[in-house]
Every structure is written in structure tokens, then in C-alpha cells.
mmCIF file of C-alpha atoms and ligand atoms in Angstrom:
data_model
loop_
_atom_site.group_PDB
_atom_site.id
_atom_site.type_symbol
_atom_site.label_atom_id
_atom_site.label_comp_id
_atom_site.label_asym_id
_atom_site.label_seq_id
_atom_site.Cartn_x
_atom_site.Cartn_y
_atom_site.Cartn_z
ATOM 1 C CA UNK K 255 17.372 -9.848 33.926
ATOM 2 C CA UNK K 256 20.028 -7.079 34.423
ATOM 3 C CA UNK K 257 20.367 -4.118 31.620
ATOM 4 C CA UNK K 258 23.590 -5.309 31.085
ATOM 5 C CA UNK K 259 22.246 -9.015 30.525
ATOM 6 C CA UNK K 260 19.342 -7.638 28.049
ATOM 7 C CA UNK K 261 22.198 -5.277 25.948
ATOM 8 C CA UNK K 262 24.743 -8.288 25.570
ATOM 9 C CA UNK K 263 20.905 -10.525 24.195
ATOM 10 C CA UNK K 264 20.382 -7.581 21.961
ATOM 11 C CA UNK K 265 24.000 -7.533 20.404
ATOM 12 C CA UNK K 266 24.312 -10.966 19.996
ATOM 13 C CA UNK K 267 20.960 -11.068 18.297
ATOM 14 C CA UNK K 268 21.745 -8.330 16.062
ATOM 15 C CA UNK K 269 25.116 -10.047 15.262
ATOM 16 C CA UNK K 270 24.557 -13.662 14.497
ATOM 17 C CA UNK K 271 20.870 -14.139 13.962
ATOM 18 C CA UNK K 272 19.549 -13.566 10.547
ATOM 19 C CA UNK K 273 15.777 -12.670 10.179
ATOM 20 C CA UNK K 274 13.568 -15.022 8.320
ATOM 21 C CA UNK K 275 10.878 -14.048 5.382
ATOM 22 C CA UNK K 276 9.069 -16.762 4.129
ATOM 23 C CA UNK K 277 8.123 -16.424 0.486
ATOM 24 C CA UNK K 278 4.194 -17.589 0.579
ATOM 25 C CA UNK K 279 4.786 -18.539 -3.322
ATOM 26 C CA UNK K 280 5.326 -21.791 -2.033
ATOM 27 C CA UNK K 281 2.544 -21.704 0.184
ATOM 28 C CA UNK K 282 -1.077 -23.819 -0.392
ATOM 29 C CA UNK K 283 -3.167 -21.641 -1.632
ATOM 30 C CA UNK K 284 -6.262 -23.463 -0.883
ATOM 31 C CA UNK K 285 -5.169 -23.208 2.374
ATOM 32 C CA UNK K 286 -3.572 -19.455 2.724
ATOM 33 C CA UNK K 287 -5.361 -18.701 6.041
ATOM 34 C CA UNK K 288 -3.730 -21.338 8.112
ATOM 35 C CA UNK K 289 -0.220 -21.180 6.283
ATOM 36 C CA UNK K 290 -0.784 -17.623 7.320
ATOM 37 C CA UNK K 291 -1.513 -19.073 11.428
ATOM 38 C CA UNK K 292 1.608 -21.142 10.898
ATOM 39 C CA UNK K 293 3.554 -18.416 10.370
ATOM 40 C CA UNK K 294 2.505 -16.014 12.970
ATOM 41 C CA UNK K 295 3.112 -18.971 15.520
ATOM 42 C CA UNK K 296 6.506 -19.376 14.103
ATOM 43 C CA UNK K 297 9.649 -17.514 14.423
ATOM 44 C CA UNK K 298 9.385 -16.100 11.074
ATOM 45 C CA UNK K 299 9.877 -12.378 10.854
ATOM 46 C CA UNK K 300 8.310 -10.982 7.826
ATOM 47 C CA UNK K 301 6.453 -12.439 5.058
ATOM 48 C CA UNK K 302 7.719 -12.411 2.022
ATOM 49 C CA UNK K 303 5.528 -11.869 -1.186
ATOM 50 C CA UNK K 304 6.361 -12.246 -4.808
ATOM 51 C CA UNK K 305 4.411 -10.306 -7.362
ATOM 52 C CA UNK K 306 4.942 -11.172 -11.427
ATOM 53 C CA UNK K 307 3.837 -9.486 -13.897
ATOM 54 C CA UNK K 308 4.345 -11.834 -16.774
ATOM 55 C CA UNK K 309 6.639 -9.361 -18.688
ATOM 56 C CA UNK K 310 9.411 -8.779 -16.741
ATOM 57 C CA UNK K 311 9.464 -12.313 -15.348
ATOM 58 C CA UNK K 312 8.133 -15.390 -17.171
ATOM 59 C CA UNK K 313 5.013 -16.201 -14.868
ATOM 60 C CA UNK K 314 2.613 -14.601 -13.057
ATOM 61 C CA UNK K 315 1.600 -15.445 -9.591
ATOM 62 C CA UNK K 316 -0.548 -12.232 -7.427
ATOM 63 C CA UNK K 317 -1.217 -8.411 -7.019
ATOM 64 C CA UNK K 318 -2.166 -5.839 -4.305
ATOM 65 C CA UNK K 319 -5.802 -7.938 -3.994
ATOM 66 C CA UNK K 320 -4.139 -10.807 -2.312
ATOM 67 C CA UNK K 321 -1.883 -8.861 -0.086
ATOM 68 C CA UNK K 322 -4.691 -6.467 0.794
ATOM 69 C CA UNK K 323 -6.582 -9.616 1.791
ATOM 70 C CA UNK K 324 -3.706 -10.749 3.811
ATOM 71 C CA UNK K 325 -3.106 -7.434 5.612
ATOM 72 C CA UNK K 326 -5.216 -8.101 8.563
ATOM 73 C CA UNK K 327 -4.040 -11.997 9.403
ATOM 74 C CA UNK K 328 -0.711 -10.964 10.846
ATOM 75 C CA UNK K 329 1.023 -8.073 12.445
ATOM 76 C CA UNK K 330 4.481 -8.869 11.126
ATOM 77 C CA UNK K 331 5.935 -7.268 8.650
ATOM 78 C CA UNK K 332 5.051 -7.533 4.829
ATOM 79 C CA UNK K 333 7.616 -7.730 2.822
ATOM 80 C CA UNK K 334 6.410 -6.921 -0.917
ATOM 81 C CA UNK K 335 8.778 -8.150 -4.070
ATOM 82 C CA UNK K 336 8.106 -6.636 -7.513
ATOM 83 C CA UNK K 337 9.232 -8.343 -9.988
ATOM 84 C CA UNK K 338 7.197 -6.322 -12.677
ATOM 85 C CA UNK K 339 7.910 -3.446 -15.206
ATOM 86 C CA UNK K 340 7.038 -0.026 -14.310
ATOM 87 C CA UNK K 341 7.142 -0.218 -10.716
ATOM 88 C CA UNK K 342 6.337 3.346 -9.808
ATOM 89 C CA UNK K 343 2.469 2.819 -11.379
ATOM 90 C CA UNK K 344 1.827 1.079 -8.836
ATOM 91 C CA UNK K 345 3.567 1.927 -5.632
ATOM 92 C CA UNK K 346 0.430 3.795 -3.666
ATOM 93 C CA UNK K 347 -1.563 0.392 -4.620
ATOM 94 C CA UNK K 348 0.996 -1.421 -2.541
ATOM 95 C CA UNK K 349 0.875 1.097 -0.037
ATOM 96 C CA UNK K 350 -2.808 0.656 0.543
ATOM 97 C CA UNK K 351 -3.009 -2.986 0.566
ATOM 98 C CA UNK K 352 -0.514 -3.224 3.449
ATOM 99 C CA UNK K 353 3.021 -3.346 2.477
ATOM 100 C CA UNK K 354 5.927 -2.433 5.013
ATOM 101 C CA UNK K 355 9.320 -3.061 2.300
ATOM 102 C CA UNK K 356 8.286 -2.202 -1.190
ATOM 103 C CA UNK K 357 11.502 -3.975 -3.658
ATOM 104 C CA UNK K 358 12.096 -2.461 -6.802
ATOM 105 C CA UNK K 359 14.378 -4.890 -9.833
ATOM 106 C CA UNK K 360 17.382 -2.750 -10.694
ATOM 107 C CA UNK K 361 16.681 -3.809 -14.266
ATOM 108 C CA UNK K 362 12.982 -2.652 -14.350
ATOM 109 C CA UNK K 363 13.748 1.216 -13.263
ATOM 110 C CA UNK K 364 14.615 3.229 -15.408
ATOM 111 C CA UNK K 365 14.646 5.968 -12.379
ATOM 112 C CA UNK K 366 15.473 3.824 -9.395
ATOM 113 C CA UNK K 367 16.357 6.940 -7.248
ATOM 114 C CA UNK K 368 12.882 8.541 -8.699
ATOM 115 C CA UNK K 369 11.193 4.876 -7.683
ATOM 116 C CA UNK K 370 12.973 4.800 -4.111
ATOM 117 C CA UNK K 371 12.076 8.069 -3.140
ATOM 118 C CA UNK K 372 8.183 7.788 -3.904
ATOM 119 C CA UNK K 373 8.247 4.615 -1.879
ATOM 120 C CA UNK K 374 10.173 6.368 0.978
ATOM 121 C CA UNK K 375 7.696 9.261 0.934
ATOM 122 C CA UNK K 376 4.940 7.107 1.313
ATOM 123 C CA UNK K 377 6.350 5.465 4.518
ATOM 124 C CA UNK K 378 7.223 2.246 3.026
ATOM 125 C CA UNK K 379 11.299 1.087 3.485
ATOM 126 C CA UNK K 380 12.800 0.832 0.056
ATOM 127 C CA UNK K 381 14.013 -2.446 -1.488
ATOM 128 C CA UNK K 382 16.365 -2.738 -4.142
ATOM 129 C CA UNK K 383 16.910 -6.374 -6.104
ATOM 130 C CA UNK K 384 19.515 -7.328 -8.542
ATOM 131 C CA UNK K 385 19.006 -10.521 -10.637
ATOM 132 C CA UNK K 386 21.905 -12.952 -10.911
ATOM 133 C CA UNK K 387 23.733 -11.632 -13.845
ATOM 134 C CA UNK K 388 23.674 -7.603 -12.479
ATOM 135 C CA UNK K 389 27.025 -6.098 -10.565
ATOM 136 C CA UNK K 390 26.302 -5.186 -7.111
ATOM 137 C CA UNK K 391 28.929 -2.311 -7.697
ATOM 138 C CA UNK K 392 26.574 -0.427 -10.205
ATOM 139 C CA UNK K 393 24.494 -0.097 -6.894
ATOM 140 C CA UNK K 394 27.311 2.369 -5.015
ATOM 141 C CA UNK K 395 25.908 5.534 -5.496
ATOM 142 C CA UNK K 396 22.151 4.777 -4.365
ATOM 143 C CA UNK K 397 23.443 2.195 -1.878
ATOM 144 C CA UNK K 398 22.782 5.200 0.990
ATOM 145 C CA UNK K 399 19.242 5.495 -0.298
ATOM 146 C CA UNK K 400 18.391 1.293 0.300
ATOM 147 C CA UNK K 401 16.688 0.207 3.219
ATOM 148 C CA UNK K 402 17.203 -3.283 1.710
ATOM 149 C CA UNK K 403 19.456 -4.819 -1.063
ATOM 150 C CA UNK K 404 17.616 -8.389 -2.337
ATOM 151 C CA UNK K 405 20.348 -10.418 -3.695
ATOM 152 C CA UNK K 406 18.437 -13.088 -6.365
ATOM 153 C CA UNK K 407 20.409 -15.649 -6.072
ATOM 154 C CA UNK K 408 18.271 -17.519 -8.640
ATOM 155 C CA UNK K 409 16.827 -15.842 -11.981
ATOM 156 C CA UNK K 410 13.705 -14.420 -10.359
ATOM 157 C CA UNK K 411 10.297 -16.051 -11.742
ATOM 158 C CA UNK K 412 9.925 -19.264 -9.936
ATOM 159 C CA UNK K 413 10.293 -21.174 -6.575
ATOM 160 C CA UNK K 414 11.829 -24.221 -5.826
ATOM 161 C CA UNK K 415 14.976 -23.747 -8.159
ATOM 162 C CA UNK K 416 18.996 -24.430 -7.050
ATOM 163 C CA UNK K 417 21.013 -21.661 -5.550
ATOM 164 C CA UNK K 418 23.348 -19.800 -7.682
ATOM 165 C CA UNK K 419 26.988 -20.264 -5.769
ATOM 166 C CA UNK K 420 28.612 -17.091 -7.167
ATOM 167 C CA UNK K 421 26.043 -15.256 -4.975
ATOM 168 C CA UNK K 422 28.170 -15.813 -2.017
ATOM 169 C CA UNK K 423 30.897 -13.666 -3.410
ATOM 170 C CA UNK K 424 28.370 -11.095 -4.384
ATOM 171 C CA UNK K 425 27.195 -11.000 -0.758
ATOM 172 C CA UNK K 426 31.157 -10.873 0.414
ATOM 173 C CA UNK K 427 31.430 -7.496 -1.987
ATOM 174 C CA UNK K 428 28.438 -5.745 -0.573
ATOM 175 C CA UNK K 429 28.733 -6.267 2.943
ATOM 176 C CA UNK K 430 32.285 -4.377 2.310
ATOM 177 C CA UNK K 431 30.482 -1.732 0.548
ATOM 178 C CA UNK K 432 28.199 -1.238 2.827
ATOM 179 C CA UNK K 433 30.493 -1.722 6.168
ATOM 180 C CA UNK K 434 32.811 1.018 4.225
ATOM 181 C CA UNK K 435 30.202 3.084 3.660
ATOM 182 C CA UNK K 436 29.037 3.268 7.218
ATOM 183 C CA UNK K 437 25.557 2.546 6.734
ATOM 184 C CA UNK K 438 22.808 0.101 7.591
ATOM 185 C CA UNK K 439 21.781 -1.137 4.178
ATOM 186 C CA UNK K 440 20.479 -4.775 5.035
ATOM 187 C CA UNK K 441 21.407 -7.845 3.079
ATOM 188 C CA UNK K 442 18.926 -10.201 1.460
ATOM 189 C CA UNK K 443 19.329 -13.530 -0.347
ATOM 190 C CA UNK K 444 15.754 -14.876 -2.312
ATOM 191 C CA UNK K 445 16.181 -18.322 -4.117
ATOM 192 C CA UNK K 446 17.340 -21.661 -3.586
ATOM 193 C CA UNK K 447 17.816 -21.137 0.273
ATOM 194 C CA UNK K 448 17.683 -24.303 1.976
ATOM 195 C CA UNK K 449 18.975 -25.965 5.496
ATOM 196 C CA UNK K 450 22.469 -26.977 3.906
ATOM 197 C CA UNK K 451 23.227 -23.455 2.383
ATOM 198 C CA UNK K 452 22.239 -20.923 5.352
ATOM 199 C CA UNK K 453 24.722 -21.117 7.194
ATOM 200 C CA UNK K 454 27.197 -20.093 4.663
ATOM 201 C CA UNK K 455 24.876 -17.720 3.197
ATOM 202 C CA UNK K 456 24.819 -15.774 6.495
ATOM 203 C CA UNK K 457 28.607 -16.625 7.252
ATOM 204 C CA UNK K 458 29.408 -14.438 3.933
ATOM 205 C CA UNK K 459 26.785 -11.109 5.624
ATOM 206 C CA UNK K 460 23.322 -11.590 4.740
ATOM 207 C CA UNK K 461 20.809 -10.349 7.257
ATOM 208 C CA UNK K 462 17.737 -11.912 5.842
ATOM 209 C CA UNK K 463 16.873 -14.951 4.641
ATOM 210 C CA UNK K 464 13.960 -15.581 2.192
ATOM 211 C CA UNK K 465 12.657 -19.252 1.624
ATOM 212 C CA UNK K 466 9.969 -20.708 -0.200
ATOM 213 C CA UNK K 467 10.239 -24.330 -0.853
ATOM 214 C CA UNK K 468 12.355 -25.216 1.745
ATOM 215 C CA UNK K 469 10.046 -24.030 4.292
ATOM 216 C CA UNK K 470 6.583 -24.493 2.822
ATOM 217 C CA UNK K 471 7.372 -28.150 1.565
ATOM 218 C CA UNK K 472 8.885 -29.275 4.787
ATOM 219 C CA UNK K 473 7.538 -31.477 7.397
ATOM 220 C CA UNK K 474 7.661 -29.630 9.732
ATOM 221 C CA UNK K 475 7.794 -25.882 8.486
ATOM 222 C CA UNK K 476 7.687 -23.852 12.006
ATOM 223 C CA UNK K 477 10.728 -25.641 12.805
ATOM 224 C CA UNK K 478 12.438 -25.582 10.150
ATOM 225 C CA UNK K 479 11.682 -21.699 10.657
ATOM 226 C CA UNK K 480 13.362 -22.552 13.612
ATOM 227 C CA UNK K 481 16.596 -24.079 12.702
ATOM 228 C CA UNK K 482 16.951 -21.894 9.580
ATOM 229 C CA UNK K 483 17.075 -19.173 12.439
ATOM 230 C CA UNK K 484 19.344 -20.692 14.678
ATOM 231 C CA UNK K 485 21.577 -21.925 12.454
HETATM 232 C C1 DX5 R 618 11.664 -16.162 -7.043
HETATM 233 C C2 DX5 R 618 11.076 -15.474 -5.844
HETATM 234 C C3 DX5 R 618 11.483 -16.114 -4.566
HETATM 235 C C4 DX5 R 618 11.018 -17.544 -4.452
HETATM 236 C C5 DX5 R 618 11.915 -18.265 -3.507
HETATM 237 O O1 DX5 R 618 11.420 -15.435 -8.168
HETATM 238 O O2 DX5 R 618 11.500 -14.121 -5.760
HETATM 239 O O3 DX5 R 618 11.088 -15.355 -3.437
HETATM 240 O O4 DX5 R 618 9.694 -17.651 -4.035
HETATM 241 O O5 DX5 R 618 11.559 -19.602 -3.501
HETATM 242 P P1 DX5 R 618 12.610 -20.754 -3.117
HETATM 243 O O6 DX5 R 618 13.081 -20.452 -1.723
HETATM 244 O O7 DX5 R 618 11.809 -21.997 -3.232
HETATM 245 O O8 DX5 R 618 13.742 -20.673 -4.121
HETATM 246 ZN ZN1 ZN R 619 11.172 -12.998 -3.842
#
């Protein structure tokens, strides 16, 4: 293949394809080592794991044990959601068991710059999430410091539950923000993703795609990897 060839792959990559975290909330857990194997051999990107704490979400799913235990199955990239209160306690413990993105709720710092920066210093990219109800505006003047922006587009707590449509206008406003701003913030969308919504979900400038349900309680849930890819 000619340099030219590979560039023009590369840019149309970058452009149109979104990258795919599946959230292994939905996974079996009786049978976490080969949902693990499925997703290595599938197009799938990063994982995607949820942590609840109970308090600032109504359920409670895993901690740094699990993901530590996970580390070594996979060399892509772990993707680490908080959905807890007091974040910074426990960014180092997320460090050491493996994470790559550490995301941070809006509404559980009350110093999100303080928050970002100790997960930046500890080599980890910083992720921001806003739940349904919270203005991506109030995010302009830390928007510089966010690796990645997680738009819930459910209230955070549990798979499996129906997309919330104004998110699509939320995702309109802060790709604008972000194009103005001339920065590479990415763009992603975690609840009620499915094969019918995707398209339009990426149409309106997400980058990254999280699914649970509609990948885990598929048929067929490398391909649907697939098409939710190659939309
Ligand atoms: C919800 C979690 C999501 C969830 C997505 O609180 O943050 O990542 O697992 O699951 P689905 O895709 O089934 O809505
Ligand atoms: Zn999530």
C-alpha cells in the first residue's frame, strides 16, 4: 500500500468510525473470562467498566478487585467509570489495578479540576461525565483539561434502560464547543445505545460508543461489535 493510500485509511478512520467500549455490566459474570476472549477477538476498542458505589447511584455492581483481576486478560484499553462519591479517595487504587481513562461525575466533585489533575498526574487520561439533567455548557472552562466528555444519556445506575433523545442535541452543543475551541476533547455516549440509534448518535459527533445490553445480550455479540462499528 502507498503512503498516500495508508494517510487517506487513517483519515477516513478517524472521521467516520466511532470506537466501541463495551460496558461488561452486562456481561455473565459466571463466565467473565471468556466474555473477556470475546472481546479481545472482536473489534471492540476499550472496555468499558462501571463502578457504583451505592450512594451516588442506586446499586452497586464492582471495585478496583475486579478490574485488577481483569488487567492481565486483554491489552486494550480499560476504560474505568465512577459513578461514586468522593472520587479522588480512590484514584491511585484505580491506577494500580489497571485503568487507562479514569471518569469522574460532574455532580460528585466538588473539585473536578483538583480530581482531573491527580488523575492526569498519575498517567491516566481524564474522563468527565454529566448525567442527563446537567448542562454541557457548565463544562466550558475545564473542557481544555478533558481527555473525554461521557455523555449519560440514561440516569447512570443500571444497564439495559431506553435512550434519552434530548442527548442528541446535547452531543450537537459540545461538538461545537469543542470544534470552537480547537481541541481534541472526545465525545462519549453510555446508555441505551443500541443498533437503531448509532448511527444518529454518531451522525450528531460522538466518538465513542459504550454498550452494554445491546452487545452482551445479542446473538451474536462480536458482530454486532461489528456493525455497531461500521455503521
Ligand atoms: C449505566 C452505565 C452504562 C451501562 C450501559 O449506569 O454507566 O455503562 O452499563 O448499559 P446499556 O448499554 O445496556 O444501557
Ligand atoms: Zn458507564
Amino acid at each position: 500500500m502507498k503512503y498516500a493510500d495508508i494517510q487517506m485509511n487513517h483519515k477516513s478512520q478517524t472521521q467516520n468510525m466511532p470506537l466501541i467500549a463495551p460496558s461488561l455490566l452486562s456481561a455473565n459474570f459466571l463466565h467473565l473470562a471468556d466474555e473477556c476472549q470475546m472481546l479481545n477477538e472482536s473489534e471492540a476498542d476499550w472496555f468499558h467498566l462501571d463502578v457504583m458505589d451505592g450512594r451516588f447511584v442506586p446499586n452497586i455492581s464492582f471495585g478496583m478487585n475486579i478490574i485488577k483481576q481483569l488487567r492481565p486478560t486483554t491489552e486494550k484499553v480499560f476504560d474505568v467509570h465512577l459513578m461514586i462519591l468522593e472520587p479522588g479517595k480512590y484514584v491511585q487504587d484505580f491506577k494500580d489495578a489497571g485503568a487507562d481513562i479514569l471518569t469522574v461525575h460532574y455532580e460528585a466533585c466538588i473539585h473536578l479540576h483538583r480530581n482531573i489533575q491527580q488523575i492526569k498526574s498519575l498517567g491516566m487520561q481524564a474522563g468527565v461525565a454529566i448525567n442527563p439533567h446537567t448542562r454541557v455548557e457548565l463544562l466550558r472552562d475545564i473542557l481544555p483539561e478533558i481527555d473525554v466528555v461521557c455523555l449519560m444519556s440514561v440516569n447512570p445506575g443500571f444497564g439495559g434502560q431506553s435512550f434519552i433523545p434530548q442527548t442528541l442535541e446535547k452531543i450537537r452543543v459540545l461538538r461545537r464547543m469543542i470544534n470552537d475551541l480547537k481541541i481534541s476533547t472526545k465525545i462519549e455516549v453510555d446508555g441505551g445505545v443500541t443498533l437503531d440509534n448509532a448511527k444518529e448518535i454518531i451522525d450528531a459527533g460522538s466518538d465513542i460508543l459504550v454498550a452494554g445490553n445491546a452487545v452482551f445480550k445479542s446473538a451474536d455479540p462480536k458482530q454486532t461489535i461489528h456493525q455497531l462499528k461500521f455503521l
